[in-house]
């Protein structure tokens, strides 16, 4: 397991502010209203929610909203070793349709690199509205894809994605190198990407960075809430990720005339910063930076 750096502006914002799980390979399938199943260390991407519901169903899709994320767009991550950076870069490129390629020669002499996503857009549904839309719906116990939430021992936990954080382009920048005159070999990278026949353009704003731009938004992080059911499969709750304290006790401790409220939180699937792999079945970590 290869852990992501702590105290990183981008990672901390994604996890702490948006309660988002970061994926290693950006994908178009990462979008609101898809389901992830979790049991112990096993995590499985299950797909859209509607096919898992008993028919007929009253469920209709809640409105999917979108917002830009200037706090993330263009912000560099902390620097990582080149070997780790090339591994992350390779996974990102796979998401944009480029097969496994070796770009180490184009970064020969680099020792530390950072990443940034540009034009970041968050697609999301309101959790309260999602609750209104699943009210009265039932997860189909007879559907083999849904039976794992009931018949598996122990049953898988069901998580519904309420948001996807996406981008269509990202950049890798060299922060440190062993050569005073180091330059990223952008023409070589462009030639390799072109041969891969991917819908991806390559450009550079400086000799120390390269930007890859695709033709569609791909999700590189997502947030989710846990769904609970009764014995029949009927939805009973959409639960936050943290423990909710007894609000009356908290209010009493804070003194008279103090109001306490709780906003639903999403669930972080990893305790420590980590990148979830493409099939959501394992995690990629790098030793935490001090």
Tab-separated table of C-alpha atoms in Angstrom:
chain	number	residue	atom	x	y	z
A	1	UNK	CA	0.000	0.000	0.000
A	2	UNK	CA	1.377	3.338	-1.114
A	3	UNK	CA	0.083	6.279	0.961
A	4	UNK	CA	-0.746	9.809	-0.221
A	5	UNK	CA	0.995	12.771	1.394
A	6	UNK	CA	-0.556	14.358	4.438
A	7	UNK	CA	-0.833	18.135	4.818
A	8	UNK	CA	-1.429	18.499	1.095
A	9	UNK	CA	-3.713	21.389	0.127
A	10	UNK	CA	-5.500	19.494	-2.641
A	11	UNK	CA	-5.864	16.196	-0.759
A	12	UNK	CA	-6.873	17.865	2.508
A	13	UNK	CA	-9.497	19.980	0.727
A	14	UNK	CA	-10.959	16.983	-1.084
A	15	UNK	CA	-11.092	14.846	2.068
A	16	UNK	CA	-11.811	17.382	4.807
A	17	UNK	CA	-14.063	19.865	2.990
A	18	UNK	CA	-15.843	17.657	0.448
A	19	UNK	CA	-15.386	14.289	2.245
A	20	UNK	CA	-14.238	12.908	-1.092
A	21	UNK	CA	-12.492	9.624	-1.855
A	22	UNK	CA	-9.717	9.975	-4.448
A	23	UNK	CA	-9.351	7.425	-7.236
A	24	UNK	CA	-6.167	6.386	-9.010
A	25	UNK	CA	-7.717	6.176	-12.482
A	26	UNK	CA	-10.204	8.940	-13.471
A	27	UNK	CA	-13.330	7.443	-15.027
A	28	UNK	CA	-16.589	8.545	-16.620
A	29	UNK	CA	-18.525	5.949	-14.599
A	30	UNK	CA	-17.783	7.895	-11.417
A	31	UNK	CA	-20.964	9.939	-11.174
A	32	UNK	CA	-23.790	10.572	-8.702
A	33	UNK	CA	-26.298	7.770	-8.001
A	34	UNK	CA	-24.012	4.802	-8.554
A	35	UNK	CA	-23.428	2.249	-5.805
A	36	UNK	CA	-20.266	0.991	-4.106
A	37	UNK	CA	-20.363	-2.132	-1.908
A	38	UNK	CA	-17.941	-2.545	1.011
A	39	UNK	CA	-17.247	-5.481	3.324
A	40	UNK	CA	-14.119	-5.354	5.456
A	41	UNK	CA	-11.185	-4.777	3.118
A	42	UNK	CA	-13.214	-5.662	0.029
A	43	UNK	CA	-14.679	-2.826	-2.012
A	44	UNK	CA	-16.693	-3.305	-5.196
A	45	UNK	CA	-18.112	-0.863	-7.744
A	46	UNK	CA	-21.698	-2.025	-8.519
A	47	UNK	CA	-23.014	0.535	-11.000
A	48	UNK	CA	-26.272	2.497	-11.230
A	49	UNK	CA	-28.879	2.353	-8.482
A	50	UNK	CA	-32.052	1.993	-10.570
A	51	UNK	CA	-31.391	-1.560	-11.902
A	52	UNK	CA	-31.038	-2.749	-8.284
A	53	UNK	CA	-34.522	-1.581	-7.249
A	54	UNK	CA	-37.614	-3.779	-7.175
A	55	UNK	CA	-39.962	-2.999	-10.091
A	56	UNK	CA	-42.206	-1.151	-10.282
A	57	UNK	CA	-40.439	1.581	-8.340
A	58	UNK	CA	-41.402	5.130	-7.484
A	59	UNK	CA	-37.751	6.181	-7.603
A	60	UNK	CA	-36.911	9.001	-9.999
A	61	UNK	CA	-33.519	10.597	-10.349
A	62	UNK	CA	-33.022	13.707	-8.220
A	63	UNK	CA	-31.683	16.760	-9.975
A	64	UNK	CA	-27.948	16.587	-10.600
A	65	UNK	CA	-26.403	19.986	-9.924
A	66	UNK	CA	-22.941	21.216	-10.779
A	67	UNK	CA	-20.502	23.781	-9.486
A	68	UNK	CA	-16.974	24.866	-10.320
A	69	UNK	CA	-14.217	24.283	-7.778
A	70	UNK	CA	-11.693	27.162	-7.994
A	71	UNK	CA	-10.122	26.067	-4.708
A	72	UNK	CA	-9.005	22.845	-6.446
A	73	UNK	CA	-8.568	23.961	-10.064
A	74	UNK	CA	-4.929	24.660	-10.857
A	75	UNK	CA	-3.740	24.052	-7.286
A	76	UNK	CA	-0.620	21.907	-7.139
A	77	UNK	CA	-0.314	18.881	-4.903
A	78	UNK	CA	2.709	18.417	-2.687
A	79	UNK	CA	5.747	17.112	-4.514
A	80	UNK	CA	6.324	13.360	-4.662
A	81	UNK	CA	9.253	11.233	-5.793
A	82	UNK	CA	9.481	10.802	-9.563
A	83	UNK	CA	8.862	7.038	-9.394
A	84	UNK	CA	5.596	7.585	-7.529
A	85	UNK	CA	4.728	10.506	-9.806
A	86	UNK	CA	5.167	8.384	-12.933
A	87	UNK	CA	2.959	5.674	-11.430
A	88	UNK	CA	0.230	8.220	-10.703
A	89	UNK	CA	0.677	9.757	-14.155
A	90	UNK	CA	0.356	6.345	-15.805
A	91	UNK	CA	-2.912	5.690	-13.985
A	92	UNK	CA	-4.277	9.126	-14.907
A	93	UNK	CA	-3.408	8.533	-18.560
A	94	UNK	CA	-5.183	5.155	-18.497
A	95	UNK	CA	-8.337	6.980	-17.461
A	96	UNK	CA	-7.983	9.211	-20.511
A	97	UNK	CA	-7.571	6.249	-22.848
A	98	UNK	CA	-3.795	5.892	-23.001
A	99	UNK	CA	-2.561	2.315	-22.345
A	100	UNK	CA	0.444	1.533	-20.189
A	101	UNK	CA	3.396	3.529	-21.504
A	102	UNK	CA	6.855	4.364	-20.214
A	103	UNK	CA	7.464	8.117	-19.939
A	104	UNK	CA	10.491	7.904	-17.656
A	105	UNK	CA	12.886	8.949	-20.449
A	106	UNK	CA	10.930	12.174	-20.972
A	107	UNK	CA	11.456	13.063	-17.299
A	108	UNK	CA	15.083	11.889	-17.067
A	109	UNK	CA	16.826	14.057	-14.468
A	110	UNK	CA	13.657	14.971	-12.581
A	111	UNK	CA	13.518	13.936	-8.918
A	112	UNK	CA	10.318	15.503	-7.558
A	113	UNK	CA	7.012	16.227	-9.322
A	114	UNK	CA	3.579	17.603	-8.468
A	115	UNK	CA	0.135	17.400	-10.083
A	116	UNK	CA	-2.788	19.724	-10.626
A	117	UNK	CA	-6.271	19.363	-12.128
A	118	UNK	CA	-7.722	22.186	-14.184
A	119	UNK	CA	-11.315	23.266	-14.836
A	120	UNK	CA	-12.592	21.104	-11.978
A	121	UNK	CA	-16.381	20.607	-11.871
A	122	UNK	CA	-18.349	18.920	-9.094
A	123	UNK	CA	-21.560	17.103	-10.067
A	124	UNK	CA	-23.761	16.385	-7.062
A	125	UNK	CA	-27.219	15.653	-5.726
A	126	UNK	CA	-28.661	17.116	-2.546
A	127	UNK	CA	-28.607	14.381	0.111
A	128	UNK	CA	-31.989	15.408	1.529
A	129	UNK	CA	-33.521	15.312	-1.951
A	130	UNK	CA	-31.896	11.916	-2.529
A	131	UNK	CA	-33.606	10.702	0.630
A	132	UNK	CA	-36.945	11.943	-0.694
A	133	UNK	CA	-36.408	10.080	-3.951
A	134	UNK	CA	-35.448	6.713	-2.391
A	135	UNK	CA	-38.313	6.901	0.138
A	136	UNK	CA	-40.573	3.904	-0.350
A	137	UNK	CA	-38.163	2.193	-2.759
A	138	UNK	CA	-36.912	-1.338	-2.164
A	139	UNK	CA	-33.598	-2.949	-3.049
A	140	UNK	CA	-34.332	-6.130	-5.021
A	141	UNK	CA	-33.173	-9.060	-2.895
A	142	UNK	CA	-33.609	-11.382	-5.895
A	143	UNK	CA	-31.232	-9.405	-8.095
A	144	UNK	CA	-27.886	-11.280	-7.890
A	145	UNK	CA	-26.049	-7.938	-7.960
A	146	UNK	CA	-28.074	-6.700	-4.966
A	147	UNK	CA	-28.197	-9.942	-2.980
A	148	UNK	CA	-24.733	-9.269	-1.513
A	149	UNK	CA	-26.327	-6.622	0.711
A	150	UNK	CA	-28.466	-9.331	2.362
A	151	UNK	CA	-27.170	-12.871	1.766
A	152	UNK	CA	-23.412	-12.383	2.072
A	153	UNK	CA	-21.936	-13.142	5.513
A	154	UNK	CA	-21.366	-10.530	6.694
A	155	UNK	CA	-23.528	-8.463	4.321
A	156	UNK	CA	-21.816	-5.813	2.230
A	157	UNK	CA	-22.510	-2.219	3.209
A	158	UNK	CA	-24.186	-0.158	0.491
A	159	UNK	CA	-22.867	3.302	-0.351
A	160	UNK	CA	-24.493	5.698	-2.823
A	161	UNK	CA	-22.367	8.308	-4.574
A	162	UNK	CA	-23.848	11.750	-3.995
A	163	UNK	CA	-21.125	13.646	-5.855
A	164	UNK	CA	-18.369	13.240	-8.425
A	165	UNK	CA	-15.457	15.648	-8.742
A	166	UNK	CA	-14.288	15.780	-12.336
A	167	UNK	CA	-11.838	17.338	-14.759
A	168	UNK	CA	-10.926	16.963	-18.406
A	169	UNK	CA	-7.287	17.961	-18.074
A	170	UNK	CA	-4.423	17.698	-15.621
A	171	UNK	CA	-0.797	18.791	-15.439
A	172	UNK	CA	2.401	17.304	-14.066
A	173	UNK	CA	5.158	19.744	-13.039
A	174	UNK	CA	8.772	19.057	-12.180
A	175	UNK	CA	9.605	20.669	-8.836
A	176	UNK	CA	13.183	19.402	-8.404
A	177	UNK	CA	15.759	17.940	-10.777
A	178	UNK	CA	19.373	16.836	-10.801
A	179	UNK	CA	20.124	18.910	-13.906
A	180	UNK	CA	20.379	22.700	-13.926
A	181	UNK	CA	19.104	22.842	-17.515
A	182	UNK	CA	16.379	20.225	-17.129
A	183	UNK	CA	13.468	20.293	-19.571
A	184	UNK	CA	10.485	17.959	-19.909
A	185	UNK	CA	10.660	16.257	-23.309
A	186	UNK	CA	7.188	17.373	-24.379
A	187	UNK	CA	7.594	16.457	-28.104
A	188	UNK	CA	8.459	12.858	-27.148
A	189	UNK	CA	5.468	12.649	-24.808
A	190	UNK	CA	3.184	14.083	-27.486
A	191	UNK	CA	4.431	11.537	-30.012
A	192	UNK	CA	3.824	8.618	-27.619
A	193	UNK	CA	0.310	9.819	-26.800
A	194	UNK	CA	-0.498	10.348	-30.488
A	195	UNK	CA	0.562	6.781	-31.291
A	196	UNK	CA	-1.856	5.561	-28.604
A	197	UNK	CA	-4.749	7.031	-30.643
A	198	UNK	CA	-6.245	8.572	-27.506
A	199	UNK	CA	-8.492	11.624	-27.609
A	200	UNK	CA	-5.934	13.517	-25.593
A	201	UNK	CA	-3.912	16.592	-26.463
A	202	UNK	CA	-0.507	17.458	-25.012
A	203	UNK	CA	0.724	21.000	-24.378
A	204	UNK	CA	3.163	22.864	-22.190
A	205	UNK	CA	3.185	26.287	-20.591
A	206	UNK	CA	6.822	25.978	-19.475
A	207	UNK	CA	9.833	23.721	-19.851
A	208	UNK	CA	9.065	22.142	-16.456
A	209	UNK	CA	5.468	21.048	-16.969
A	210	UNK	CA	3.168	19.251	-19.369
A	211	UNK	CA	-0.624	19.352	-19.581
A	212	UNK	CA	-2.873	16.561	-20.854
A	213	UNK	CA	-6.391	17.481	-22.001
A	214	UNK	CA	-9.147	15.022	-22.899
A	215	UNK	CA	-12.491	15.416	-24.646
A	216	UNK	CA	-14.729	14.699	-21.626
A	217	UNK	CA	-14.963	15.230	-17.893
A	218	UNK	CA	-13.724	12.245	-15.874
A	219	UNK	CA	-14.288	11.692	-12.171
A	220	UNK	CA	-11.120	11.624	-10.066
A	221	UNK	CA	-12.831	11.814	-6.657
A	222	UNK	CA	-16.274	11.105	-5.211
A	223	UNK	CA	-18.267	11.362	-2.001
A	224	UNK	CA	-20.861	8.879	-0.790
A	225	UNK	CA	-23.367	8.125	1.969
A	226	UNK	CA	-24.229	4.751	3.474
A	227	UNK	CA	-27.698	3.377	2.750
A	228	UNK	CA	-29.428	1.075	5.244
A	229	UNK	CA	-32.405	-1.222	4.642
A	230	UNK	CA	-34.911	-3.251	6.618
A	231	UNK	CA	-35.389	-7.000	6.143
A	232	UNK	CA	-37.454	-6.491	3.002
A	233	UNK	CA	-34.879	-4.272	1.343
A	234	UNK	CA	-36.763	-1.022	1.932
A	235	UNK	CA	-34.538	2.009	2.428
A	236	UNK	CA	-34.555	3.155	6.052
A	237	UNK	CA	-31.713	5.688	6.253
A	238	UNK	CA	-28.917	7.500	4.449
A	239	UNK	CA	-26.247	7.705	7.092
A	240	UNK	CA	-23.323	10.112	7.577
A	241	UNK	CA	-19.784	8.881	7.950
A	242	UNK	CA	-19.095	10.041	11.480
A	243	UNK	CA	-20.677	9.299	14.826
A	244	UNK	CA	-23.469	11.763	15.607
A	245	UNK	CA	-23.319	12.804	19.258
A	246	UNK	CA	-26.407	13.111	21.413
A	247	UNK	CA	-27.393	16.616	20.368
A	248	UNK	CA	-29.377	17.311	23.525
A	249	UNK	CA	-26.359	16.442	25.668
A	250	UNK	CA	-24.095	18.627	23.539
A	251	UNK	CA	-26.547	21.538	23.737
A	252	UNK	CA	-26.789	21.166	27.512
A	253	UNK	CA	-23.001	21.181	27.835
A	254	UNK	CA	-22.774	24.332	25.720
A	255	UNK	CA	-25.140	26.202	28.021
A	256	UNK	CA	-28.614	27.752	27.669
A	257	UNK	CA	-29.907	29.319	24.463
A	258	UNK	CA	-27.378	27.442	22.314
A	259	UNK	CA	-28.632	25.641	19.227
A	260	UNK	CA	-26.883	22.562	17.880
A	261	UNK	CA	-27.343	21.297	14.343
A	262	UNK	CA	-25.814	18.474	12.343
A	263	UNK	CA	-25.225	18.489	8.610
A	264	UNK	CA	-25.013	15.019	6.986
A	265	UNK	CA	-21.410	14.029	6.307
A	266	UNK	CA	-20.244	11.687	3.583
A	267	UNK	CA	-18.237	8.516	4.146
A	268	UNK	CA	-14.471	8.272	3.659
A	269	UNK	CA	-13.646	4.719	2.577
A	270	UNK	CA	-10.026	4.965	3.771
A	271	UNK	CA	-8.979	6.178	7.207
A	272	UNK	CA	-5.730	7.635	5.865
A	273	UNK	CA	-5.251	9.478	2.559
A	274	UNK	CA	-5.117	6.887	-0.229
A	275	UNK	CA	-5.979	6.489	-3.893
A	276	UNK	CA	-8.637	3.889	-4.691
A	277	UNK	CA	-7.766	1.762	-7.692
A	278	UNK	CA	-9.892	1.625	-10.833
A	279	UNK	CA	-11.886	-1.438	-9.811
A	280	UNK	CA	-12.343	-0.053	-6.282
A	281	UNK	CA	-10.995	-3.345	-4.877
A	282	UNK	CA	-7.716	-2.159	-3.397
A	283	UNK	CA	-5.865	0.986	-2.430
A	284	UNK	CA	-2.657	2.653	-3.588
A	285	UNK	CA	-0.664	4.431	-0.912
A	286	UNK	CA	2.662	6.176	-0.571
A	287	UNK	CA	4.528	6.515	2.717
A	288	UNK	CA	3.072	9.665	4.330
A	289	UNK	CA	5.229	12.750	4.065
A	290	UNK	CA	6.123	14.348	7.403
